[in-house]
Amino acid sequence: ISFLDTDDLWENQKLELQMLYFSNSEIGVVFSNLWIFKKKIENKKIYSKKKLPSGKIYKNLIKEYNVGIITTVIRKKFYLDLKKKFDERFSIIGDFDLILRLSKICLFKSVQKPLAFYRLHGKNLSTLDKNREINEFEIWIKENKYDLSKSQIKKIQKNVNYRKFVNCKIDRDYKECARMLIKMEINPFNIKCLIVLLAPISLLKKLMWYHQD
């Protein structure tokens, strides 16, 4: 099973390269790096500059989620083994939830070469409804907290809080930004948010690709 939205692209050899790894019956998902582009494909940039993980990668994904759904090929058997497939409550983080549950029951294989192109535009769901994305992540954390260690919960919550803080800054909700800063402990994350608060919004939109118009 693989995925390709109407506004995204695959490299010509994507499936050919990935199917080779399914000779190992324990491999349930093969994924790769990808390119992100806006208007011109020539101006593309790499999604992940770090080496993608392989094997049992649940803990890796909790620490840093880096699986683009359009790059994945899923062995049907493992997908059918899931009691719950896509969670229809999640319109934005549904792939995140699905991939994490798959990573608990099968091995993953990563291809470092980018094999897909994600087209960024103002109609991407994560761009249109940033607050809903945050709400869905908070629901996910609440429902999965018993399967996670305290450090894992803290790591995911910190990423969600950072995304929420950037949203507030770009929406010019400085009152909420100040409230969040006051509640935070004094640590490098707090300092990072303070830098975001002082940075020009135009610069943030360039750095945070998911906020671009």
PDB file of C-alpha atoms in Angstrom:
ATOM      1  CA  ILE A   1       0.000   0.000   0.000  1.00  0.00           C
ATOM      2  CA  SER A   2       1.417   3.393  -0.934  1.00  0.00           C
ATOM      3  CA  PHE A   3       0.193   6.978  -1.022  1.00  0.00           C
ATOM      4  CA  LEU A   4       0.361   9.832  -3.497  1.00  0.00           C
ATOM      5  CA  ASP A   5      -1.743  12.981  -3.188  1.00  0.00           C
ATOM      6  CA  THR A   6      -2.762  14.773  -6.365  1.00  0.00           C
ATOM      7  CA  ASP A   7      -0.421  17.711  -5.766  1.00  0.00           C
ATOM      8  CA  ASP A   8       2.691  15.671  -4.897  1.00  0.00           C
ATOM      9  CA  LEU A   9       5.184  13.722  -7.040  1.00  0.00           C
ATOM     10  CA  TRP A  10       7.219  10.512  -7.012  1.00  0.00           C
ATOM     11  CA  GLU A  11      10.592   9.845  -8.556  1.00  0.00           C
ATOM     12  CA  ASN A  12      10.249   7.461 -11.513  1.00  0.00           C
ATOM     13  CA  GLN A  13      12.126   4.637  -9.779  1.00  0.00           C
ATOM     14  CA  LYS A  14      10.521   5.030  -6.339  1.00  0.00           C
ATOM     15  CA  LEU A  15       8.550   1.785  -6.193  1.00  0.00           C
ATOM     16  CA  GLU A  16      11.191  -0.184  -8.072  1.00  0.00           C
ATOM     17  CA  LEU A  17      13.843   0.726  -5.498  1.00  0.00           C
ATOM     18  CA  GLN A  18      11.631   0.198  -2.460  1.00  0.00           C
ATOM     19  CA  MET A  19      10.079  -3.145  -3.391  1.00  0.00           C
ATOM     20  CA  LEU A  20      13.510  -4.800  -3.266  1.00  0.00           C
ATOM     21  CA  TYR A  21      13.524  -4.585   0.534  1.00  0.00           C
ATOM     22  CA  PHE A  22      10.306  -6.565   0.952  1.00  0.00           C
ATOM     23  CA  SER A  23      12.205  -9.804   0.298  1.00  0.00           C
ATOM     24  CA  ASN A  24      12.672  -9.686   4.086  1.00  0.00           C
ATOM     25  CA  SER A  25       9.279 -10.788   5.420  1.00  0.00           C
ATOM     26  CA  GLU A  26       9.801  -8.861   8.671  1.00  0.00           C
ATOM     27  CA  ILE A  27       9.963  -5.537   6.830  1.00  0.00           C
ATOM     28  CA  GLY A  28       6.546  -3.908   7.058  1.00  0.00           C
ATOM     29  CA  VAL A  29       7.270  -0.360   5.895  1.00  0.00           C
ATOM     30  CA  VAL A  30       9.834   1.063   3.484  1.00  0.00           C
ATOM     31  CA  PHE A  31      10.157   4.839   3.397  1.00  0.00           C
ATOM     32  CA  SER A  32      12.609   7.398   2.107  1.00  0.00           C
ATOM     33  CA  ASN A  33      13.748  10.959   2.318  1.00  0.00           C
ATOM     34  CA  LEU A  34      11.881  13.503   0.197  1.00  0.00           C
ATOM     35  CA  TRP A  35      12.085  16.923  -1.366  1.00  0.00           C
ATOM     36  CA  ILE A  36       9.938  19.898  -0.368  1.00  0.00           C
ATOM     37  CA  PHE A  37       9.157  22.589  -2.894  1.00  0.00           C
ATOM     38  CA  LYS A  38       6.765  25.485  -3.250  1.00  0.00           C
ATOM     39  CA  LYS A  39       6.224  26.940  -6.722  1.00  0.00           C
ATOM     40  CA  LYS A  40       9.288  25.794  -8.634  1.00  0.00           C
ATOM     41  CA  ILE A  41      10.632  22.287  -8.290  1.00  0.00           C
ATOM     42  CA  GLU A  42      14.117  23.646  -9.026  1.00  0.00           C
ATOM     43  CA  ASN A  43      14.020  25.427  -5.649  1.00  0.00           C
ATOM     44  CA  LYS A  44      13.404  22.214  -3.721  1.00  0.00           C
ATOM     45  CA  LYS A  45      15.021  21.498  -0.362  1.00  0.00           C
ATOM     46  CA  ILE A  46      15.723  18.271   1.455  1.00  0.00           C
ATOM     47  CA  TYR A  47      13.269  17.195   4.156  1.00  0.00           C
ATOM     48  CA  SER A  48      15.718  15.496   6.527  1.00  0.00           C
ATOM     49  CA  LYS A  49      19.435  16.217   6.614  1.00  0.00           C
ATOM     50  CA  LYS A  50      19.990  13.453   9.169  1.00  0.00           C
ATOM     51  CA  LYS A  51      20.293   9.755   8.417  1.00  0.00           C
ATOM     52  CA  LEU A  52      16.877   8.107   8.514  1.00  0.00           C
ATOM     53  CA  PRO A  53      16.491   5.176  10.942  1.00  0.00           C
ATOM     54  CA  SER A  54      15.812   1.536  10.072  1.00  0.00           C
ATOM     55  CA  GLY A  55      14.724  -1.494  12.101  1.00  0.00           C
ATOM     56  CA  LYS A  56      12.594  -1.101  15.189  1.00  0.00           C
ATOM     57  CA  ILE A  57      12.218   2.664  15.050  1.00  0.00           C
ATOM     58  CA  TYR A  58       9.346   3.498  17.407  1.00  0.00           C
ATOM     59  CA  LYS A  59      11.646   5.227  19.904  1.00  0.00           C
ATOM     60  CA  ASN A  60      13.430   7.052  17.078  1.00  0.00           C
ATOM     61  CA  LEU A  61      10.134   8.409  15.772  1.00  0.00           C
ATOM     62  CA  ILE A  62       9.070   9.568  19.233  1.00  0.00           C
ATOM     63  CA  LYS A  63      12.332  11.457  19.499  1.00  0.00           C
ATOM     64  CA  GLU A  64      12.187  12.878  15.970  1.00  0.00           C
ATOM     65  CA  TYR A  65       9.369  11.995  13.596  1.00  0.00           C
ATOM     66  CA  ASN A  66      10.696  12.026  10.033  1.00  0.00           C
ATOM     67  CA  VAL A  67       8.501   9.705   7.944  1.00  0.00           C
ATOM     68  CA  GLY A  68       6.790  11.380   4.998  1.00  0.00           C
ATOM     69  CA  ILE A  69       3.608   9.436   4.247  1.00  0.00           C
ATOM     70  CA  ILE A  70       4.020   9.963   0.480  1.00  0.00           C
ATOM     71  CA  THR A  71       7.343   8.089   0.612  1.00  0.00           C
ATOM     72  CA  THR A  72       6.008   4.985   2.367  1.00  0.00           C
ATOM     73  CA  VAL A  73       5.176   1.557   1.025  1.00  0.00           C
ATOM     74  CA  ILE A  74       3.354  -0.604   3.597  1.00  0.00           C
ATOM     75  CA  ARG A  75       3.111  -4.391   3.528  1.00  0.00           C
ATOM     76  CA  LYS A  76      -0.626  -5.079   3.456  1.00  0.00           C
ATOM     77  CA  LYS A  77      -0.419  -7.877   6.033  1.00  0.00           C
ATOM     78  CA  PHE A  78       0.828  -5.552   8.778  1.00  0.00           C
ATOM     79  CA  TYR A  79      -1.703  -2.882   7.892  1.00  0.00           C
ATOM     80  CA  LEU A  80      -4.528  -5.429   8.214  1.00  0.00           C
ATOM     81  CA  ASP A  81      -3.074  -6.683  11.508  1.00  0.00           C
ATOM     82  CA  LEU A  82      -3.788  -3.289  13.083  1.00  0.00           C
ATOM     83  CA  LYS A  83      -7.003  -3.288  15.111  1.00  0.00           C
ATOM     84  CA  LYS A  84      -7.508   0.314  14.052  1.00  0.00           C
ATOM     85  CA  LYS A  85      -6.396   1.556  10.641  1.00  0.00           C
ATOM     86  CA  PHE A  86      -6.413   5.316  10.013  1.00  0.00           C
ATOM     87  CA  ASP A  87      -8.001   7.127  12.945  1.00  0.00           C
ATOM     88  CA  GLU A  88     -10.718   9.176  11.273  1.00  0.00           C
ATOM     89  CA  ARG A  89     -10.753  11.676  14.147  1.00  0.00           C
ATOM     90  CA  PHE A  90      -7.372  12.953  12.961  1.00  0.00           C
ATOM     91  CA  SER A  91      -7.555  14.961   9.753  1.00  0.00           C
ATOM     92  CA  ILE A  92      -3.975  16.244  10.040  1.00  0.00           C
ATOM     93  CA  ILE A  93      -1.913  13.849  12.185  1.00  0.00           C
ATOM     94  CA  GLY A  94      -3.554  10.646  10.953  1.00  0.00           C
ATOM     95  CA  ASP A  95      -0.376   9.498   9.199  1.00  0.00           C
ATOM     96  CA  PHE A  96       1.728  10.229  12.307  1.00  0.00           C
ATOM     97  CA  ASP A  97      -0.610   8.075  14.416  1.00  0.00           C
ATOM     98  CA  LEU A  98      -0.726   5.240  11.861  1.00  0.00           C
ATOM     99  CA  ILE A  99       3.029   5.090  11.285  1.00  0.00           C
ATOM    100  CA  LEU A 100       3.778   5.026  15.011  1.00  0.00           C
ATOM    101  CA  ARG A 101       1.369   2.123  15.561  1.00  0.00           C
ATOM    102  CA  LEU A 102       2.937   0.236  12.632  1.00  0.00           C
ATOM    103  CA  SER A 103       6.413   0.831  14.054  1.00  0.00           C
ATOM    104  CA  LYS A 104       5.374  -1.185  17.119  1.00  0.00           C
ATOM    105  CA  ILE A 105       4.589  -4.345  15.142  1.00  0.00           C
ATOM    106  CA  CYS A 106       7.088  -4.501  12.267  1.00  0.00           C
ATOM    107  CA  LEU A 107      10.510  -3.458  11.043  1.00  0.00           C
ATOM    108  CA  PHE A 108      11.037  -0.344   8.953  1.00  0.00           C
ATOM    109  CA  LYS A 109      13.600   0.135   6.197  1.00  0.00           C
ATOM    110  CA  SER A 110      14.721   3.600   5.160  1.00  0.00           C
ATOM    111  CA  VAL A 111      16.107   4.742   1.822  1.00  0.00           C
ATOM    112  CA  GLN A 112      18.291   7.795   2.250  1.00  0.00           C
ATOM    113  CA  LYS A 113      17.745   8.989  -1.307  1.00  0.00           C
ATOM    114  CA  PRO A 114      14.768  11.379  -1.739  1.00  0.00           C
ATOM    115  CA  LEU A 115      12.128   9.501  -3.744  1.00  0.00           C
ATOM    116  CA  ALA A 116       9.186  11.906  -3.561  1.00  0.00           C
ATOM    117  CA  PHE A 117       8.331  15.601  -3.792  1.00  0.00           C
ATOM    118  CA  TYR A 118       5.997  17.306  -1.319  1.00  0.00           C
ATOM    119  CA  ARG A 119       4.376  20.397  -2.805  1.00  0.00           C
ATOM    120  CA  LEU A 120       3.961  23.203  -0.261  1.00  0.00           C
ATOM    121  CA  HIS A 121       1.111  25.648  -0.744  1.00  0.00           C
ATOM    122  CA  GLY A 122      -1.515  27.567   1.188  1.00  0.00           C
ATOM    123  CA  LYS A 123      -4.070  24.761   0.861  1.00  0.00           C
ATOM    124  CA  ASN A 124      -2.085  22.140   2.803  1.00  0.00           C
ATOM    125  CA  LEU A 125      -4.228  21.082   5.772  1.00  0.00           C
ATOM    126  CA  SER A 126      -1.435  21.776   8.270  1.00  0.00           C
ATOM    127  CA  THR A 127      -1.215  25.315   6.886  1.00  0.00           C
ATOM    128  CA  LEU A 128      -4.939  25.990   6.765  1.00  0.00           C
ATOM    129  CA  ASP A 129      -5.725  24.792  10.267  1.00  0.00           C
ATOM    130  CA  LYS A 130      -2.629  25.087  12.461  1.00  0.00           C
ATOM    131  CA  ASN A 131      -4.630  25.119  15.701  1.00  0.00           C
ATOM    132  CA  ARG A 132      -6.440  21.913  14.822  1.00  0.00           C
ATOM    133  CA  GLU A 133      -3.101  20.223  14.305  1.00  0.00           C
ATOM    134  CA  ILE A 134      -2.056  21.250  17.820  1.00  0.00           C
ATOM    135  CA  ASN A 135      -5.344  20.006  19.274  1.00  0.00           C
ATOM    136  CA  GLU A 136      -4.979  16.644  17.553  1.00  0.00           C
ATOM    137  CA  PHE A 137      -1.453  16.221  18.920  1.00  0.00           C
ATOM    138  CA  GLU A 138      -2.690  16.989  22.431  1.00  0.00           C
ATOM    139  CA  ILE A 139      -5.447  14.373  22.094  1.00  0.00           C
ATOM    140  CA  TRP A 140      -2.873  11.850  20.876  1.00  0.00           C
ATOM    141  CA  ILE A 141      -0.549  12.529  23.809  1.00  0.00           C
ATOM    142  CA  LYS A 142      -3.385  12.152  26.317  1.00  0.00           C
ATOM    143  CA  GLU A 143      -4.502   8.821  24.844  1.00  0.00           C
ATOM    144  CA  ASN A 144      -0.998   7.359  24.477  1.00  0.00           C
ATOM    145  CA  LYS A 145       0.645   8.601  27.672  1.00  0.00           C
ATOM    146  CA  TYR A 146       0.520   5.158  29.300  1.00  0.00           C
ATOM    147  CA  ASP A 147       2.569   3.674  26.445  1.00  0.00           C
ATOM    148  CA  LEU A 148       5.259   6.335  26.758  1.00  0.00           C
ATOM    149  CA  SER A 149       7.934   7.126  29.300  1.00  0.00           C
ATOM    150  CA  LYS A 150       7.936  10.485  31.046  1.00  0.00           C
ATOM    151  CA  SER A 151      10.883  11.619  28.927  1.00  0.00           C
ATOM    152  CA  GLN A 152       9.102  10.611  25.702  1.00  0.00           C
ATOM    153  CA  ILE A 153       5.952  12.483  26.706  1.00  0.00           C
ATOM    154  CA  LYS A 154       8.042  15.506  27.605  1.00  0.00           C
ATOM    155  CA  LYS A 155       9.825  15.385  24.242  1.00  0.00           C
ATOM    156  CA  ILE A 156       6.601  15.266  22.203  1.00  0.00           C
ATOM    157  CA  GLN A 157       4.906  17.888  24.372  1.00  0.00           C
ATOM    158  CA  LYS A 158       7.889  20.195  23.959  1.00  0.00           C
ATOM    159  CA  ASN A 159       7.635  19.902  20.164  1.00  0.00           C
ATOM    160  CA  VAL A 160       3.898  20.601  20.297  1.00  0.00           C
ATOM    161  CA  ASN A 161       4.415  23.590  22.589  1.00  0.00           C
ATOM    162  CA  TYR A 162       7.053  24.986  20.265  1.00  0.00           C
ATOM    163  CA  ARG A 163       4.746  24.621  17.268  1.00  0.00           C
ATOM    164  CA  LYS A 164       1.972  26.312  19.268  1.00  0.00           C
ATOM    165  CA  PHE A 165       4.297  29.151  20.283  1.00  0.00           C
ATOM    166  CA  VAL A 166       5.353  29.782  16.671  1.00  0.00           C
ATOM    167  CA  ASN A 167       1.692  29.776  15.604  1.00  0.00           C
ATOM    168  CA  CYS A 168       0.887  32.422  18.217  1.00  0.00           C
ATOM    169  CA  LYS A 169       3.828  34.549  17.115  1.00  0.00           C
ATOM    170  CA  ILE A 170       2.885  34.402  13.437  1.00  0.00           C
ATOM    171  CA  ASP A 171      -0.748  35.161  14.332  1.00  0.00           C
ATOM    172  CA  ARG A 172       0.560  38.122  16.383  1.00  0.00           C
ATOM    173  CA  ASP A 173      -1.027  36.789  19.565  1.00  0.00           C
ATOM    174  CA  TYR A 174       1.694  38.308  21.746  1.00  0.00           C
ATOM    175  CA  LYS A 175      -0.385  38.020  24.896  1.00  0.00           C
ATOM    176  CA  GLU A 176      -0.512  34.240  24.549  1.00  0.00           C
ATOM    177  CA  CYS A 177       3.210  34.148  23.706  1.00  0.00           C
ATOM    178  CA  ALA A 178       3.986  36.013  26.927  1.00  0.00           C
ATOM    179  CA  ARG A 179       1.722  33.691  28.932  1.00  0.00           C
ATOM    180  CA  MET A 180       3.475  30.614  27.540  1.00  0.00           C
ATOM    181  CA  LEU A 181       6.920  32.055  28.263  1.00  0.00           C
ATOM    182  CA  ILE A 182       5.990  32.831  31.870  1.00  0.00           C
ATOM    183  CA  LYS A 183       4.815  29.236  32.418  1.00  0.00           C
ATOM    184  CA  MET A 184       7.984  27.711  30.941  1.00  0.00           C
ATOM    185  CA  GLU A 185      10.979  26.669  32.977  1.00  0.00           C
ATOM    186  CA  ILE A 186      14.245  28.494  32.362  1.00  0.00           C
ATOM    187  CA  ASN A 187      16.049  26.225  29.903  1.00  0.00           C
ATOM    188  CA  PRO A 188      17.387  26.241  26.315  1.00  0.00           C
ATOM    189  CA  PHE A 189      13.845  25.623  24.999  1.00  0.00           C
ATOM    190  CA  ASN A 190      12.644  28.780  26.748  1.00  0.00           C
ATOM    191  CA  ILE A 191      15.491  30.755  25.216  1.00  0.00           C
ATOM    192  CA  LYS A 192      14.628  29.334  21.793  1.00  0.00           C
ATOM    193  CA  CYS A 193      11.047  30.568  22.165  1.00  0.00           C
ATOM    194  CA  LEU A 194      12.279  33.982  23.272  1.00  0.00           C
ATOM    195  CA  ILE A 195      14.343  34.229  20.073  1.00  0.00           C
ATOM    196  CA  VAL A 196      11.217  33.310  18.070  1.00  0.00           C
ATOM    197  CA  LEU A 197       9.271  36.034  19.877  1.00  0.00           C
ATOM    198  CA  LEU A 198      11.857  38.667  18.934  1.00  0.00           C
ATOM    199  CA  ALA A 199      12.368  37.467  15.348  1.00  0.00           C
ATOM    200  CA  PRO A 200      10.553  39.192  12.438  1.00  0.00           C
ATOM    201  CA  ILE A 201       7.489  37.276  11.264  1.00  0.00           C
ATOM    202  CA  SER A 202       8.731  37.371   7.668  1.00  0.00           C
ATOM    203  CA  LEU A 203      11.873  35.508   8.747  1.00  0.00           C
ATOM    204  CA  LEU A 204       9.871  32.898  10.684  1.00  0.00           C
ATOM    205  CA  LYS A 205       7.710  32.136   7.663  1.00  0.00           C
ATOM    206  CA  LYS A 206      10.833  31.432   5.650  1.00  0.00           C
ATOM    207  CA  LEU A 207      12.351  29.197   8.312  1.00  0.00           C
ATOM    208  CA  MET A 208       9.148  27.353   9.239  1.00  0.00           C
ATOM    209  CA  TRP A 209       8.152  25.868   5.883  1.00  0.00           C
ATOM    210  CA  TYR A 210       4.768  24.618   7.156  1.00  0.00           C
ATOM    211  CA  HIS A 211       3.671  28.231   7.773  1.00  0.00           C
ATOM    212  CA  GLN A 212       4.277  29.545   4.272  1.00  0.00           C
ATOM    213  CA  ASP A 213       1.359  30.895   2.276  1.00  0.00           C
TER     214      ASP A 213
END
